Short mmCIF file of C-alpha atoms in Angstrom, two decimals:
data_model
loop_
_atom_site.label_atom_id
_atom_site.label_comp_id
_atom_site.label_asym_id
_atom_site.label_seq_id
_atom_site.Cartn_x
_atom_site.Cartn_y
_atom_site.Cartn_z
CA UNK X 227 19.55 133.82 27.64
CA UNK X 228 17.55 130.60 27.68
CA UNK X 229 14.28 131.01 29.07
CA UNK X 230 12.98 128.72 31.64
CA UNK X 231 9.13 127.97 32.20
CA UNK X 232 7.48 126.53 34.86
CA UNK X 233 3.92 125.33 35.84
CA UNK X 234 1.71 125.09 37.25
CA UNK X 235 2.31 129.41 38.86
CA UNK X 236 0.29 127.96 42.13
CA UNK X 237 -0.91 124.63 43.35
CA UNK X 238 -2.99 124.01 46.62
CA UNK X 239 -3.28 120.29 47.86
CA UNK X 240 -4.07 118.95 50.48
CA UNK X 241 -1.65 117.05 52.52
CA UNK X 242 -0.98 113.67 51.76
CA UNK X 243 -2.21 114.19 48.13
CA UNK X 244 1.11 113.81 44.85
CA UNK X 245 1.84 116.88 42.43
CA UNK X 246 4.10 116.97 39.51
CA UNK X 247 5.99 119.92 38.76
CA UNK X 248 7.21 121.00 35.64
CA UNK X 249 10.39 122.57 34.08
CA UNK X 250 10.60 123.45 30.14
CA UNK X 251 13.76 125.48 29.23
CA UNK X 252 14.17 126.64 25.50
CA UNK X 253 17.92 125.63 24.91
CA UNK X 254 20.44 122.87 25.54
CA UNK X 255 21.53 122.68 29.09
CA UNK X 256 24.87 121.64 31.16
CA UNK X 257 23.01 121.41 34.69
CA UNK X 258 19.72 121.38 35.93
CA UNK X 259 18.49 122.01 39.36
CA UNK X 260 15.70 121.96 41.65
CA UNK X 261 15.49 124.36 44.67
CA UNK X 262 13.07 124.69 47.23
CA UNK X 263 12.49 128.38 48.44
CA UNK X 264 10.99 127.79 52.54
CA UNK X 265 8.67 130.74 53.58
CA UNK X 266 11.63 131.93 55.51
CA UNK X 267 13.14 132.97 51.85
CA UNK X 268 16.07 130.14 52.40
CA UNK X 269 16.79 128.20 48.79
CA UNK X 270 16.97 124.53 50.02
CA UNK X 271 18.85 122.37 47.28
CA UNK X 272 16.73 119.72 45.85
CA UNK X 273 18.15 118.09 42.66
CA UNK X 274 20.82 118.24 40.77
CA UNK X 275 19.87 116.72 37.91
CA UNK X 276 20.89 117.49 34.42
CA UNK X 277 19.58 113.76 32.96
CA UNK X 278 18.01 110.92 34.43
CA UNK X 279 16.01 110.27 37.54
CA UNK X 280 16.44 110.90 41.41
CA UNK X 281 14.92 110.01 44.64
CA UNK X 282 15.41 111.66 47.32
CA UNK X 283 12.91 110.50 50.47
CA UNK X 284 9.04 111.53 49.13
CA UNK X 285 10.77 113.93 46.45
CA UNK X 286 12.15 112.76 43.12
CA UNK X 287 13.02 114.06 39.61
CA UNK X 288 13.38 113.63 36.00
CA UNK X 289 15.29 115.38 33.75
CA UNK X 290 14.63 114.62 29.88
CA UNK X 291 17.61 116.78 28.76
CA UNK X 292 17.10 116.02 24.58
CA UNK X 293 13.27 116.79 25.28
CA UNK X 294 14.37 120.42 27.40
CA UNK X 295 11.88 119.65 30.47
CA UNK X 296 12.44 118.34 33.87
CA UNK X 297 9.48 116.96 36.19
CA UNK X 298 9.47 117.60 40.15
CA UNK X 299 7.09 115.05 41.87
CA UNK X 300 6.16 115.29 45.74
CA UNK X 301 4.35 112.32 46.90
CA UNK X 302 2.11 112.26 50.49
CA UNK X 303 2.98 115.66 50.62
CA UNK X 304 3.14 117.59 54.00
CA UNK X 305 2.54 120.61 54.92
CA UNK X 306 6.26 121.48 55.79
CA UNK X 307 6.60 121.27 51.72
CA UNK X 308 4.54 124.68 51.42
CA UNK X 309 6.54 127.47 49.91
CA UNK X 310 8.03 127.88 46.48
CA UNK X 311 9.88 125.63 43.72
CA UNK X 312 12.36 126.78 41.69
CA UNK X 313 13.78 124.97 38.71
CA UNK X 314 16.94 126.47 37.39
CA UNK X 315 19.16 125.75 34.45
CA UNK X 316 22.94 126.52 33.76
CA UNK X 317 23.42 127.48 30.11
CA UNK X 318 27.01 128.29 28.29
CA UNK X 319 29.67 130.20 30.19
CA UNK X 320 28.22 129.20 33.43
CA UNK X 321 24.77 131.11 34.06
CA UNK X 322 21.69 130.30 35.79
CA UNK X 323 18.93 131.19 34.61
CA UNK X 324 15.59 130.60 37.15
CA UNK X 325 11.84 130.40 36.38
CA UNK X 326 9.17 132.02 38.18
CA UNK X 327 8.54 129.26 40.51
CA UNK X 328 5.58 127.18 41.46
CA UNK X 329 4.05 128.42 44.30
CA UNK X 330 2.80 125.28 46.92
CA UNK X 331 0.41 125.45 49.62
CA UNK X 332 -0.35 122.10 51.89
CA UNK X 333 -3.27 122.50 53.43
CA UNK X 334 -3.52 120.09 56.78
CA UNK M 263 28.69 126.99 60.15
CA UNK M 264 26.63 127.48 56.56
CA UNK M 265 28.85 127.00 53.19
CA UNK M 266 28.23 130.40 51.73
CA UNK M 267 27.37 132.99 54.24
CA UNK M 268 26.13 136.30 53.58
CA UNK M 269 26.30 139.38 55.96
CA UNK M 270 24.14 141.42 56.55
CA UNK M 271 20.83 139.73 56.89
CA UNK M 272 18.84 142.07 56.75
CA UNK M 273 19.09 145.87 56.04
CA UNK M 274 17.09 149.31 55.83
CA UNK M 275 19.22 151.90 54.00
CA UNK M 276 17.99 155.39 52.84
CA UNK M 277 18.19 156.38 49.30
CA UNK M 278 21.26 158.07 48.01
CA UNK M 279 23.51 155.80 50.46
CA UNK M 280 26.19 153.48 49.73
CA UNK M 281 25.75 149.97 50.95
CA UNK M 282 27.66 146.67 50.45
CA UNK M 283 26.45 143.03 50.93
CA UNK M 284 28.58 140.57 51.49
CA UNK M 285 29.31 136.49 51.34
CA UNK M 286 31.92 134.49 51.89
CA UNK M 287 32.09 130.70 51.30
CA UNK M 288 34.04 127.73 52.64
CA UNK M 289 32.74 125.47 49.39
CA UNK M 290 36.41 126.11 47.78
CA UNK M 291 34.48 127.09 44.72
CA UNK M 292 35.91 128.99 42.01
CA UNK M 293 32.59 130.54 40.87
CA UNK M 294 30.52 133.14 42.42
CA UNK M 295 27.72 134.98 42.10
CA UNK M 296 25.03 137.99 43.30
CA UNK M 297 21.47 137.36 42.35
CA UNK M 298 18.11 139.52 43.33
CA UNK M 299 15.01 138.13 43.79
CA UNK M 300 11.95 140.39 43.47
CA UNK M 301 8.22 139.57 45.08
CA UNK M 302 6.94 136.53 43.19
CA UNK M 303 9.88 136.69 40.29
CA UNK M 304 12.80 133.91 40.01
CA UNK M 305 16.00 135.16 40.76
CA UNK M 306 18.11 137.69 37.80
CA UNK M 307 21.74 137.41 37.99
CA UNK M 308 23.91 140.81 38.68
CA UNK M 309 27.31 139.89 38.48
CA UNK M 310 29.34 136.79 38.23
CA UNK M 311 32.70 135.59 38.42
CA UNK M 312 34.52 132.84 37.58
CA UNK M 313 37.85 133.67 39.73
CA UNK M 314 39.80 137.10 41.63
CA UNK M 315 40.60 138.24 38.31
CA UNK M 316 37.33 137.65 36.09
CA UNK M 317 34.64 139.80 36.68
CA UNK M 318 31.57 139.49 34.37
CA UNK M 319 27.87 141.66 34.34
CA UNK M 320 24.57 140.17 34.34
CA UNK M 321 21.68 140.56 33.16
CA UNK M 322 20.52 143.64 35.25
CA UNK M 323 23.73 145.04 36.70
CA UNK M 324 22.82 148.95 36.02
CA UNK M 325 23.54 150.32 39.43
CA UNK M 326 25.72 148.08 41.09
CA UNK M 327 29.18 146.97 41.11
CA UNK M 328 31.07 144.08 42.68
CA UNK M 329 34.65 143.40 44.26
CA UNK M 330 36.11 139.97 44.25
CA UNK M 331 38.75 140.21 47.38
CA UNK M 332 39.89 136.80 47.34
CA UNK M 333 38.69 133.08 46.15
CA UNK M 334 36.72 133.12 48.92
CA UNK M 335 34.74 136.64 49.05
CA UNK M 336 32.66 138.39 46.72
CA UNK M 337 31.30 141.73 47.56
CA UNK M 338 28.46 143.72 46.47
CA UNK M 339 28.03 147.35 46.14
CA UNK M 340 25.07 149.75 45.66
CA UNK M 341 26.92 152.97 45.41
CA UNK M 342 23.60 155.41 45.66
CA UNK M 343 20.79 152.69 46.55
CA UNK M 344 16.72 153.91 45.51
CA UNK M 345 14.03 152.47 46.19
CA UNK M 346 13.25 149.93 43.47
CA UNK M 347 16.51 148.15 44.37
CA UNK M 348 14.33 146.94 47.40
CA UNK M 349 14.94 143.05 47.05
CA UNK M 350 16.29 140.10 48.08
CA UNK M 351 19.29 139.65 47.28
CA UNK M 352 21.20 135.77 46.95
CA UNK M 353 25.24 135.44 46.83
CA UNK M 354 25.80 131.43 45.14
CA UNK M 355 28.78 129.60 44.41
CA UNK M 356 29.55 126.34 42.07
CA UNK M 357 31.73 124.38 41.38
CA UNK M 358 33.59 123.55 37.60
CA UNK M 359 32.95 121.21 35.14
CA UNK M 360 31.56 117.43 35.96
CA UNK M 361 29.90 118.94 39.34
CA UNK M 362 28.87 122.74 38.72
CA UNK M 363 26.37 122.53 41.65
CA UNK M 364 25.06 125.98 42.86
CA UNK M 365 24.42 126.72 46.42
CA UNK M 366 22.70 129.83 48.10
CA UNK M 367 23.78 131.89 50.84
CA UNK M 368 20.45 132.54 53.26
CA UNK M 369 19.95 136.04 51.39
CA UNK M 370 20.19 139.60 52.38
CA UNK M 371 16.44 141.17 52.63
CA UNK M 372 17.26 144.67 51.56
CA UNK M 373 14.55 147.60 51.95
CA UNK M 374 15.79 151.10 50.64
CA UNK M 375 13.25 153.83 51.95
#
């Protein structure tokens, strides 16, 4: 399967500070995406993004598909963004395969 | 109503006993699937299927086995459940090629004691 690697594991900010999160995956890809896991263990859909660049409020994303990474960015973060971000690719015959997640903590 | 809704919610089971999970989804989506999630993992995919008739293993389906009763509902099964398949456990759909968009049911938190 394709592996999928993210960083950083954990980040701590505190609120109103940016982060960048980042998604390498080893193999070509037909669909990227970017979930948010809240602490209630509910995957929120980010992105879908499997080239290009989206904004979406304080979040946005870019996928470098011929370069295998993706970038998650949260700007004047809050601390209703705390929890964990998944990045997750769709390889042949239709499979997602998931990293470990960055784990975020907003301090107020 | 949520797009891909998964019953029970939550669930404490003893080992040796059968249990099923399972979702439905109003997304119209050809494509389902049963994922786990383990403490501080990503999520490993158990079964998939692409439509009533295609059924298809994962990556760590020892143990468990699926029924697809109808577009709409996909079933999972943990025919003697132990311990170590305490998890949480994620039923997603998508749809086919040009939009193949997952989404996630609210998980089942499953503890087998």
């Amino acid at each position: 399967g394709i592996q999928v690697e993210q960083s950083p594991p954990d980040l701590i900010l505190q609120e109103g500070a940016n982060s960048t999160l980042r998604c390498n995956f080893s193999d070509s890809v037909n669909n990227l995406q970017w979930f948010h896991q809240n602490p209630w263990g509910q995957l929120i859909n980010l992105f879908y993004i499997p080239s290009g660049t989206k904004q979406n409020g304080r979040l946005s994303a870019t996928t470098v598909a011929t370069e295998r990474y993706s970038l998650l960015y949260i700007s004047s973060s809050q601390t209703t963004d705390s929890g964990v971000y998944f990045c997750a690719v769709e390889g042949n015959f239709n499979k997602f395969y998931f990293g470990s997640g960055t784990k975020l903590n907003v301090k107020p | 109503d949520a797009d891909v809704t998964q019953t029970p919610r939550n669930r404490i089971t003893k080992t040796g006993k059968r249990i099923m999970l399972e979702c439905s989804q109003t997304k119209g989506h050809d494509r389902m699937y049963w994922y786990r999630q383990d403490p501080g993992l990503g999520l490993r995919l158990i079964y998939y299927s692409f439509d009533v008739k295609d059924i298809n293993k994962g990556e760590i389906s020892d143990g468990y086995s699926v029924s697809r009763q109808a577009q709409a509902k996909f079933s999972l099964s943990l025919e003697s459940a132990i311990p170590n398949q305490t998890a949480l456990y994620f039923c997603a759909t998508s749809g086919v090629k040009g939009n193949t968009e997952a989404f996630f049911g609210q998980g089942t938190r499953l503890t087998v004691v």
